[in-house]
PDB file of C-alpha atoms in Angstrom:
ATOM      1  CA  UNK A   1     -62.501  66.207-294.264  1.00 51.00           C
ATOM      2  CA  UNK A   2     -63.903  65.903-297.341  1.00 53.00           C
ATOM      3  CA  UNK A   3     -67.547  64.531-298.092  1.00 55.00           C
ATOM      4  CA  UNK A   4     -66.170  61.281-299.838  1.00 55.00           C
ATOM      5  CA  UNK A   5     -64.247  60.458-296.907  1.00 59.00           C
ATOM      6  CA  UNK A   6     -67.225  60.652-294.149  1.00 61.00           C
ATOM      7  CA  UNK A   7     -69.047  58.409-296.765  1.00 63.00           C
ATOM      8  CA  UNK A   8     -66.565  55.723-296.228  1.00 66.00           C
ATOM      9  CA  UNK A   9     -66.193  56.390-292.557  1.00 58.00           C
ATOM     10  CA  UNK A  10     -69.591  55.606-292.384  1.00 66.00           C
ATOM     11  CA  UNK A  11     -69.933  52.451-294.158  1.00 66.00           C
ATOM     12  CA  UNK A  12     -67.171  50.830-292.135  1.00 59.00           C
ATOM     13  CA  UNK A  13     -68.376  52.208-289.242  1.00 57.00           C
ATOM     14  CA  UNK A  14     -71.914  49.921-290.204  1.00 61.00           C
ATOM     15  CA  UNK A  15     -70.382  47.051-291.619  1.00 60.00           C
ATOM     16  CA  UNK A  16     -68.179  47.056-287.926  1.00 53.00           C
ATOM     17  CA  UNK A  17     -71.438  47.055-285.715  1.00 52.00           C
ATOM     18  CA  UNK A  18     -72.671  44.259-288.101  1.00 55.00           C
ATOM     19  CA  UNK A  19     -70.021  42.196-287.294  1.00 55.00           C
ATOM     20  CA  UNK A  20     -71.049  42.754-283.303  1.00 50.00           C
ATOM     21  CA  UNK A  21     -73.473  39.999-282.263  1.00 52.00           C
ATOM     22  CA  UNK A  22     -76.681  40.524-280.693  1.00 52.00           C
ATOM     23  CA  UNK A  23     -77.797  38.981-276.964  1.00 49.00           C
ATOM     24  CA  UNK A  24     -81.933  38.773-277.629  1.00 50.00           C
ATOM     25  CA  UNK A  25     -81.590  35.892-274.463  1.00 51.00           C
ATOM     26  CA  UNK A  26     -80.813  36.228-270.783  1.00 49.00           C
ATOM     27  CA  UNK A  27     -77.974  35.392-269.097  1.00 55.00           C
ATOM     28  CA  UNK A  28     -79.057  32.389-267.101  1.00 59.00           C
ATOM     29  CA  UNK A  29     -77.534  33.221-263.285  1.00 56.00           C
ATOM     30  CA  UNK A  30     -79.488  36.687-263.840  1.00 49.00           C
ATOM     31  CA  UNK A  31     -82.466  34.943-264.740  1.00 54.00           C
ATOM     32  CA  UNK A  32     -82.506  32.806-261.320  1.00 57.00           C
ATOM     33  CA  UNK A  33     -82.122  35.660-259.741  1.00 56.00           C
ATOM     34  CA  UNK A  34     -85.116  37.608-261.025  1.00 47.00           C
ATOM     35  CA  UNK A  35     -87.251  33.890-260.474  1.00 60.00           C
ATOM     36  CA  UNK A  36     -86.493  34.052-256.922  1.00 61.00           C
ATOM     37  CA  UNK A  37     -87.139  37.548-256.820  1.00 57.00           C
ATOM     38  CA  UNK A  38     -90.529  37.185-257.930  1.00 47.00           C
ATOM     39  CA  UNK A  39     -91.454  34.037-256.217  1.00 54.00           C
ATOM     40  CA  UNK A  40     -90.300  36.395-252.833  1.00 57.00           C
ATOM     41  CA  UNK A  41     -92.665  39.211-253.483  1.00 53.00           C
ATOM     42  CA  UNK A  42     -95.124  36.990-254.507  1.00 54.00           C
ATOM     43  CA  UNK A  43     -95.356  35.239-251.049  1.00 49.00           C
ATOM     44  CA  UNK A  44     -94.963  38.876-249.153  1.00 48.00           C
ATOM     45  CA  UNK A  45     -97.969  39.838-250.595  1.00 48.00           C
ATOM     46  CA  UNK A  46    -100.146  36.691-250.653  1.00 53.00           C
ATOM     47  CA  UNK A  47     -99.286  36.731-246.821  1.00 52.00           C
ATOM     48  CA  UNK A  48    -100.245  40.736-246.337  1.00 50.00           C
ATOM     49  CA  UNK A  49    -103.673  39.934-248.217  1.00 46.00           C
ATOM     50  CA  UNK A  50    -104.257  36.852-245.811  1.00 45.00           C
ATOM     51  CA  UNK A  51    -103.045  39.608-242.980  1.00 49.00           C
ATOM     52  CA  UNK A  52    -106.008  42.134-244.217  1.00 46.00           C
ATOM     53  CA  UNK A  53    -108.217  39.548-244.053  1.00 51.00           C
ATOM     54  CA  UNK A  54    -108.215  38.416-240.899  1.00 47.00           C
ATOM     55  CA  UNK A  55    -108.281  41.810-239.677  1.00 51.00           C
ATOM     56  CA  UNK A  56    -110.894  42.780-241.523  1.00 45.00           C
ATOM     57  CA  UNK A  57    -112.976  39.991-240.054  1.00 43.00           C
ATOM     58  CA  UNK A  58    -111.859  40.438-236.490  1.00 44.00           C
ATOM     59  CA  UNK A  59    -112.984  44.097-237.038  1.00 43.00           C
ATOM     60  CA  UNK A  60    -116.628  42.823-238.439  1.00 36.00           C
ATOM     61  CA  UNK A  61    -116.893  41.045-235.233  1.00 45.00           C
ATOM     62  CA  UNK A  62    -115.718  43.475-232.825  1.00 42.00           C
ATOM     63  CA  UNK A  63    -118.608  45.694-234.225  1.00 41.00           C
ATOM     64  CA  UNK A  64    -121.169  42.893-234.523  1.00 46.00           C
ATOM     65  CA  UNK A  65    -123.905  42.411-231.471  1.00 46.00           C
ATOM     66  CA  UNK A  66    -122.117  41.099-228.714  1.00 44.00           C
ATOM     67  CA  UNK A  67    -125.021  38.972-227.031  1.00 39.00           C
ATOM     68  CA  UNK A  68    -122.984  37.261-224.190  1.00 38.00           C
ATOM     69  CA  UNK A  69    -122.434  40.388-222.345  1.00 39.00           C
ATOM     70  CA  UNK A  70    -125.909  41.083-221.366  1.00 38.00           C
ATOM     71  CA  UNK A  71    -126.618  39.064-218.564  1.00 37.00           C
ATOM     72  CA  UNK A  72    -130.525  38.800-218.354  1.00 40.00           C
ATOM     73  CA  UNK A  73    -131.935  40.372-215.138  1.00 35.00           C
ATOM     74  CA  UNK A  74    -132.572  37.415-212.302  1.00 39.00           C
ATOM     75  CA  UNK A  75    -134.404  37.046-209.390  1.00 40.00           C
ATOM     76  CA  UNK A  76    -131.167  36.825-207.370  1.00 44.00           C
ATOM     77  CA  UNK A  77    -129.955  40.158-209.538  1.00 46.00           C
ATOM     78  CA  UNK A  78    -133.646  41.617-208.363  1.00 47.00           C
ATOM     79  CA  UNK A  79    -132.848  41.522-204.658  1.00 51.00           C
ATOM     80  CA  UNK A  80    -129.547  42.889-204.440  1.00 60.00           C
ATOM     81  CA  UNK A  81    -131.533  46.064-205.751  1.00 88.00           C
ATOM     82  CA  UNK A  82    -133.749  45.898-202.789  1.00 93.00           C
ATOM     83  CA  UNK A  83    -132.752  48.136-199.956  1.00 96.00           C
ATOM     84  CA  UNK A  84    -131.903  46.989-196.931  1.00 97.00           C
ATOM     85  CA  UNK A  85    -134.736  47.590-193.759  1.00 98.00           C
ATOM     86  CA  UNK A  86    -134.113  50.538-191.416  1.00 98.00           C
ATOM     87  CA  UNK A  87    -135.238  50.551-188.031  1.00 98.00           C
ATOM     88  CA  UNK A  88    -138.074  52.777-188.521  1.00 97.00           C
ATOM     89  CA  UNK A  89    -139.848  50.231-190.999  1.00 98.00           C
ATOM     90  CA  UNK A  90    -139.837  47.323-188.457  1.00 98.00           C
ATOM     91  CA  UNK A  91    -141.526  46.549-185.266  1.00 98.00           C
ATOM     92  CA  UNK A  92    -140.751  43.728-183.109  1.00 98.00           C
ATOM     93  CA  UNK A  93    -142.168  41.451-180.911  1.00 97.00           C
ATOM     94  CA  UNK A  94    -140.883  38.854-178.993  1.00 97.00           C
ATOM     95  CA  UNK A  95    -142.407  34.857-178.186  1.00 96.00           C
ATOM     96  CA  UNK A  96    -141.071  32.798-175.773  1.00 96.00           C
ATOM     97  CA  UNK A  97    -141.466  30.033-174.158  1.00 95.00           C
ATOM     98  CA  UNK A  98    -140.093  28.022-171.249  1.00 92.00           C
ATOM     99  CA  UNK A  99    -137.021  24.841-171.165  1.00 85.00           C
ATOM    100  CA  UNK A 100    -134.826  23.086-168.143  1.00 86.00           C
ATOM    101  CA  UNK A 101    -133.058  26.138-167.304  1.00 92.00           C
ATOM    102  CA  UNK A 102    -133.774  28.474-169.767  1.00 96.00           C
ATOM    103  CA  UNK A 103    -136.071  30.432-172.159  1.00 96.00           C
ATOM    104  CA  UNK A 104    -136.266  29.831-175.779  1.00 97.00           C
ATOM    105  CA  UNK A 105    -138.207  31.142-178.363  1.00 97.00           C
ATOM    106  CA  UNK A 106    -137.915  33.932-181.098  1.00 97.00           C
ATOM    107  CA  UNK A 107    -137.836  37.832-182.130  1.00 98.00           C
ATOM    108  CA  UNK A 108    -140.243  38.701-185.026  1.00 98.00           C
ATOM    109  CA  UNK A 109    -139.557  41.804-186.612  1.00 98.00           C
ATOM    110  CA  UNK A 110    -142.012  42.891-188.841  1.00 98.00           C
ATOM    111  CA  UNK A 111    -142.335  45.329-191.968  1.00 98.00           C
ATOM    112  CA  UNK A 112    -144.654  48.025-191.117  1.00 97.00           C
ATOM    113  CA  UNK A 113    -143.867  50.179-194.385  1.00 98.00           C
ATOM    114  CA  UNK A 114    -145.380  50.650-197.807  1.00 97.00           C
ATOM    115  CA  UNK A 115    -141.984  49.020-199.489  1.00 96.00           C
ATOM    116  CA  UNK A 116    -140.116  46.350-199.999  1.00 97.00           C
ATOM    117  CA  UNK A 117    -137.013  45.510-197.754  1.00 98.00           C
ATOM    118  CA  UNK A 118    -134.213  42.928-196.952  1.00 98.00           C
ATOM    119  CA  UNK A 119    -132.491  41.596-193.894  1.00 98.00           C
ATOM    120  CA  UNK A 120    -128.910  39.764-193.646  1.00 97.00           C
ATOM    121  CA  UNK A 121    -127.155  38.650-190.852  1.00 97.00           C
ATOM    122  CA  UNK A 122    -126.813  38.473-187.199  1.00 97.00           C
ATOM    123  CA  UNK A 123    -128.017  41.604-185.061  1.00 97.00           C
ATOM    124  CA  UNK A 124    -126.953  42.936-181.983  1.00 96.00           C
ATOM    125  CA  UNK A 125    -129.334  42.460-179.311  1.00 97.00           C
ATOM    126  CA  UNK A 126    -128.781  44.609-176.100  1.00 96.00           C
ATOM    127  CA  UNK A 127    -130.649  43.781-172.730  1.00 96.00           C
ATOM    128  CA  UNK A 128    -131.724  46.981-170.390  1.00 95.00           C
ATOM    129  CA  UNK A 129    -132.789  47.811-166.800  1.00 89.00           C
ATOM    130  CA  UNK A 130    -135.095  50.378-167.539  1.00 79.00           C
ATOM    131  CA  UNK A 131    -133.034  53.029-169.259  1.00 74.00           C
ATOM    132  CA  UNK A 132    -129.717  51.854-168.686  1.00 86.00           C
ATOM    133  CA  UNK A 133    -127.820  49.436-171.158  1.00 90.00           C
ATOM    134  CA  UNK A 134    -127.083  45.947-169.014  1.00 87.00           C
ATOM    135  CA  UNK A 135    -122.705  45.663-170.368  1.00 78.00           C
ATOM    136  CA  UNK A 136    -121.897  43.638-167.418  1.00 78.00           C
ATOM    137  CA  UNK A 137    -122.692  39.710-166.519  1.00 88.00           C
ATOM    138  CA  UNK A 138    -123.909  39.360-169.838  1.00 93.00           C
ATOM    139  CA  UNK A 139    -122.418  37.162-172.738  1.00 95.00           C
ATOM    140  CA  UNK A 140    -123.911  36.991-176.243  1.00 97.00           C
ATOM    141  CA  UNK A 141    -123.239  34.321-178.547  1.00 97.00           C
ATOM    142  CA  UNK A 142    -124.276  33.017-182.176  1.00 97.00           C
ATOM    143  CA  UNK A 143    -126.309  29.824-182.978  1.00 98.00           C
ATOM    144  CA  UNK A 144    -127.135  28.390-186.226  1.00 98.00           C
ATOM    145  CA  UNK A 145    -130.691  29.396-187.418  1.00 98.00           C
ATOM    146  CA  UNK A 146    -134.480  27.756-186.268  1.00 97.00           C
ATOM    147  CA  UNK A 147    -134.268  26.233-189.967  1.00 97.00           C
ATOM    148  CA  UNK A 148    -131.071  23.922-189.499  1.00 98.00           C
ATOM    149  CA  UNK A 149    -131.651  23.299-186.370  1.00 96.00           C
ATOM    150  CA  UNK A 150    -134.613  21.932-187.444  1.00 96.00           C
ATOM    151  CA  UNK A 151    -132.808  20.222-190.121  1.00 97.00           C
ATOM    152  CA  UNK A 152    -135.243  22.203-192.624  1.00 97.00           C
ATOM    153  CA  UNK A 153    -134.879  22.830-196.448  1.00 97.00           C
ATOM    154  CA  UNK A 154    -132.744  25.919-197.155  1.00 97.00           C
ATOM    155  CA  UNK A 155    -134.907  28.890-197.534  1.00 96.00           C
ATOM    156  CA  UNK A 156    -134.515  30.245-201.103  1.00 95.00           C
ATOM    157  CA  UNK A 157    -132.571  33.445-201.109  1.00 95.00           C
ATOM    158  CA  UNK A 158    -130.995  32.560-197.612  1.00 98.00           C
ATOM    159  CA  UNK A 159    -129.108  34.603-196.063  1.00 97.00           C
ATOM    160  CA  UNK A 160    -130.969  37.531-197.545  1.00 97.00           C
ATOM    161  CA  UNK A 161    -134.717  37.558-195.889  1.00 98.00           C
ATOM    162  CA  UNK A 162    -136.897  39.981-198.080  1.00 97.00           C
ATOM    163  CA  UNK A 163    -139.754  41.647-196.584  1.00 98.00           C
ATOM    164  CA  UNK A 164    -142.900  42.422-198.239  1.00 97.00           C
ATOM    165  CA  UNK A 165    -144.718  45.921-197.214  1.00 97.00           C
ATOM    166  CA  UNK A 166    -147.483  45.861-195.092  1.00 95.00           C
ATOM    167  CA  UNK A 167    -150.318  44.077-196.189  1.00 92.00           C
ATOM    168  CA  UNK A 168    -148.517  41.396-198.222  1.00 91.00           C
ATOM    169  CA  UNK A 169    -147.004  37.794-197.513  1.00 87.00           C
ATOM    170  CA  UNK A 170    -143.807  37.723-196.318  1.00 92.00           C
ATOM    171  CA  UNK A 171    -143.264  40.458-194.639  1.00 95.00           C
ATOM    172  CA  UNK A 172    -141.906  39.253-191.409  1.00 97.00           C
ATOM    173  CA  UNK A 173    -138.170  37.988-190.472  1.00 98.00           C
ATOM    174  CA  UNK A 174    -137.571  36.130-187.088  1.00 98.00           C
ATOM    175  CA  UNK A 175    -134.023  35.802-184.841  1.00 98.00           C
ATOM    176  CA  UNK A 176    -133.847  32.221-182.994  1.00 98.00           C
ATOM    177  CA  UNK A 177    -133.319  33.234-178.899  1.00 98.00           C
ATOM    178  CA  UNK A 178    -132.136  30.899-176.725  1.00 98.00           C
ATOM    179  CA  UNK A 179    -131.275  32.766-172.659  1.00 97.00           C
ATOM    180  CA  UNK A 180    -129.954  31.770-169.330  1.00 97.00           C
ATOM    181  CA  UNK A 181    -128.790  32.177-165.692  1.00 97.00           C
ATOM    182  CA  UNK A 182    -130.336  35.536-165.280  1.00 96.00           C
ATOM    183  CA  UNK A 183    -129.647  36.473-161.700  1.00 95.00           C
ATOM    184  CA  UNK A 184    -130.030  37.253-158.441  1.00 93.00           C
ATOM    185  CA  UNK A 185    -133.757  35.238-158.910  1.00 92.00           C
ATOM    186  CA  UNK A 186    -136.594  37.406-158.834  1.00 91.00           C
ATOM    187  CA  UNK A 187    -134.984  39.660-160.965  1.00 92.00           C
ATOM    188  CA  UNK A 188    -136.898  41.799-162.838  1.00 91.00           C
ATOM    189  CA  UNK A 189    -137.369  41.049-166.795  1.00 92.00           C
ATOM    190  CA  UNK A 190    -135.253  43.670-169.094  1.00 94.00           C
ATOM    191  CA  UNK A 191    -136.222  45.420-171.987  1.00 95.00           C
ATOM    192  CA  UNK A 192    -134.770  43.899-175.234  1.00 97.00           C
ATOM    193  CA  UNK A 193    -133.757  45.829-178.018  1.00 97.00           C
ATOM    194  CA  UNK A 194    -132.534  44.540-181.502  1.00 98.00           C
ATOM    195  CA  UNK A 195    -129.934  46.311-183.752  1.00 97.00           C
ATOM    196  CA  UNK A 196    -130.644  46.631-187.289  1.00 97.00           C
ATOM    197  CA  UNK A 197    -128.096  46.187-189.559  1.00 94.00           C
ATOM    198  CA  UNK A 198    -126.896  50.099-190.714  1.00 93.00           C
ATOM    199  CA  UNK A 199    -129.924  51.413-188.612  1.00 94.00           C
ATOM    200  CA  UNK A 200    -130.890  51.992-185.204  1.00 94.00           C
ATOM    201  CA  UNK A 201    -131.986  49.936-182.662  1.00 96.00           C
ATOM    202  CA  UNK A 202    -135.930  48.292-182.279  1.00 98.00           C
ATOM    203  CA  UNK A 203    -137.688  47.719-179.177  1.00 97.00           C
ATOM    204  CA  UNK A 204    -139.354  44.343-178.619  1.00 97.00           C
ATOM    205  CA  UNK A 205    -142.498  45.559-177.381  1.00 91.00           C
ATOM    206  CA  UNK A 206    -143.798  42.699-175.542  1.00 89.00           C
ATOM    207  CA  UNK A 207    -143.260  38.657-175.431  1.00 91.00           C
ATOM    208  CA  UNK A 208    -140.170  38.309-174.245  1.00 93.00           C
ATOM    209  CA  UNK A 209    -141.292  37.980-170.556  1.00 89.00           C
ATOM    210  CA  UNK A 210    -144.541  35.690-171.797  1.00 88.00           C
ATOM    211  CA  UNK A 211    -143.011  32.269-169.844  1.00 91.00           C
ATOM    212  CA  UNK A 212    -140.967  34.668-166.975  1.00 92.00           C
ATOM    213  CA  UNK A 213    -137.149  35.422-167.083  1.00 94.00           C
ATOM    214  CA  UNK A 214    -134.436  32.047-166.521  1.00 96.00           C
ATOM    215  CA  UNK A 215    -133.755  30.398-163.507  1.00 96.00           C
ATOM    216  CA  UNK A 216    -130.518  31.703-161.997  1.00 96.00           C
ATOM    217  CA  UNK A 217    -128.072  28.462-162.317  1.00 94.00           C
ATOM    218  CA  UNK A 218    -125.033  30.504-160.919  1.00 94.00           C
ATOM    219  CA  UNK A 219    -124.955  33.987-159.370  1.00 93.00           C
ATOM    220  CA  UNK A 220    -121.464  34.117-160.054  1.00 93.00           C
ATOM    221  CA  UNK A 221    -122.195  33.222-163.746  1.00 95.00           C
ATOM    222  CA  UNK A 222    -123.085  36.018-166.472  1.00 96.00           C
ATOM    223  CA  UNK A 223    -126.681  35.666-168.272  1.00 97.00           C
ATOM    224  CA  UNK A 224    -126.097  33.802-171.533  1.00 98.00           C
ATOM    225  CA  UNK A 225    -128.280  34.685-174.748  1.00 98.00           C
ATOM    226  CA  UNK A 226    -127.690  32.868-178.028  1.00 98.00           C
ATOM    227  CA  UNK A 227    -128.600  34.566-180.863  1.00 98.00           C
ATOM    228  CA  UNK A 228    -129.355  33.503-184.760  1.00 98.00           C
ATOM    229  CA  UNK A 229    -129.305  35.055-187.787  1.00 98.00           C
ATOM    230  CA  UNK A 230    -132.343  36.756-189.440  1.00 99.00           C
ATOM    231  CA  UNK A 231    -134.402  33.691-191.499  1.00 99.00           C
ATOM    232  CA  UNK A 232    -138.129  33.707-193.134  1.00 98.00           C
ATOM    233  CA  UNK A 233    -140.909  33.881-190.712  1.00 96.00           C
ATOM    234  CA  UNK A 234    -143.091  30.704-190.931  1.00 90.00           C
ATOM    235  CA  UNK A 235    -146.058  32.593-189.377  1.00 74.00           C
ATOM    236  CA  UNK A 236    -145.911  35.205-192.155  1.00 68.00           C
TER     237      UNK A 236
END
């Protein structure tokens, strides 16, 4: 082809994309589309900032100073740490005195060591001849303690009775007695013995035979003692 002939081939070629008209504006369905498009990703990523954020602040708190779970230490927190009284710290001693038909009075039991101690409860009290355990014609029962039967004010801390060491106030419990029928008459006075709680057993070294041993009501009948729980000592 010869150089006059790509001359012309070129000018119609121009003048034909000349004639071609130009789209400078967009289609309108296309641009809904990219509108709603936008407006979409715009809300997806307003609602992952808002996301962050509240994360971010539940984080800030997490690792802030959490105040309400330190419980400050109380006095009722202070006792629980208190051990409880073994057998060896205590002595006991008995006072009684005589009713129609029957003995009442109290057990003391006494802290005899250099620390602090608590009692709770009802103990086991056990009744000998001598050296052997009395098991038969015996019956042991609760009763409420000297303090409501009195129709007293609670005692604060009640039903835990803390102990003082030796020396100090408060360092005596007492157990509410109340015994009967102890036959044949004439009987000889036993030797009464407290359980403590987790321990061993204490002696009550003398009282308990102060106003002499019940009348026997029934020598059929077992011996009846009524026991309390441990409460404050008013004498200590």
């Amino acid at each position: 082809m010869s150089t006059m002939d790509d001359k012309r081939l070129r000018t119609l070629l121009g003048e034909l994309a000349d004639e071609v008209p130009t789209h400078r504006s967009v289609p309108p369905a296309l641009e809904a589309r990219f509108r709603r498009r936008v407006a979409m990703n715009s809300v997806v990523i307003g609602t992952m900032i808002v996301a962050l954020g509240v994360g971010a602040f539940a984080t800030v708190r997490a690792l802030g100073p959490n105040k309400a779970s330190i419980a400050p230490l109380t006095s009722s927190s202070a006792a629980t740490t208190t051990p409880a009284c073994t057998a060896g710290q205590l002595r006991a001693i008995g006072s009684m005195t005589g009713a129609a038909g029957s003995r009442e009075g109290y057990i003391e039991l006494r802290n005899y060591s250099a620390k602090t101690c608590t009692l709770r409860g009802t103990p086991i009290i056990a009744l000998y001849d001598i050296s052997t355990r009395i098991s038969t014609s015996l019956i042991f029962d609760r009763t409420i303690a000297q303090w409501q039967a009195d129709a007293a004010a609670r005692p604060a801390g009640w039903p835990v009775v803390p102990l003082g060491a030796l020396g100090s106030a408060h360092n005596a419990a007492q157990v509410r007695i109340r015994w009967t029928n102890w036959c044949p008459q004439g009987r000889p006075a036993p030797l009464w013995r407290v359980s403590i709680p987790g321990s061993g057993m204490v002696d009550v070294v003398n009282g308990m035979d102060s106003a002499g041993s019940p009348p026997c009501n029934g020598a059929r009948l077992p011996s009846h003692v009524e026991v309390g729980p441990f409460e404050p000592s008013p004498a200590a």
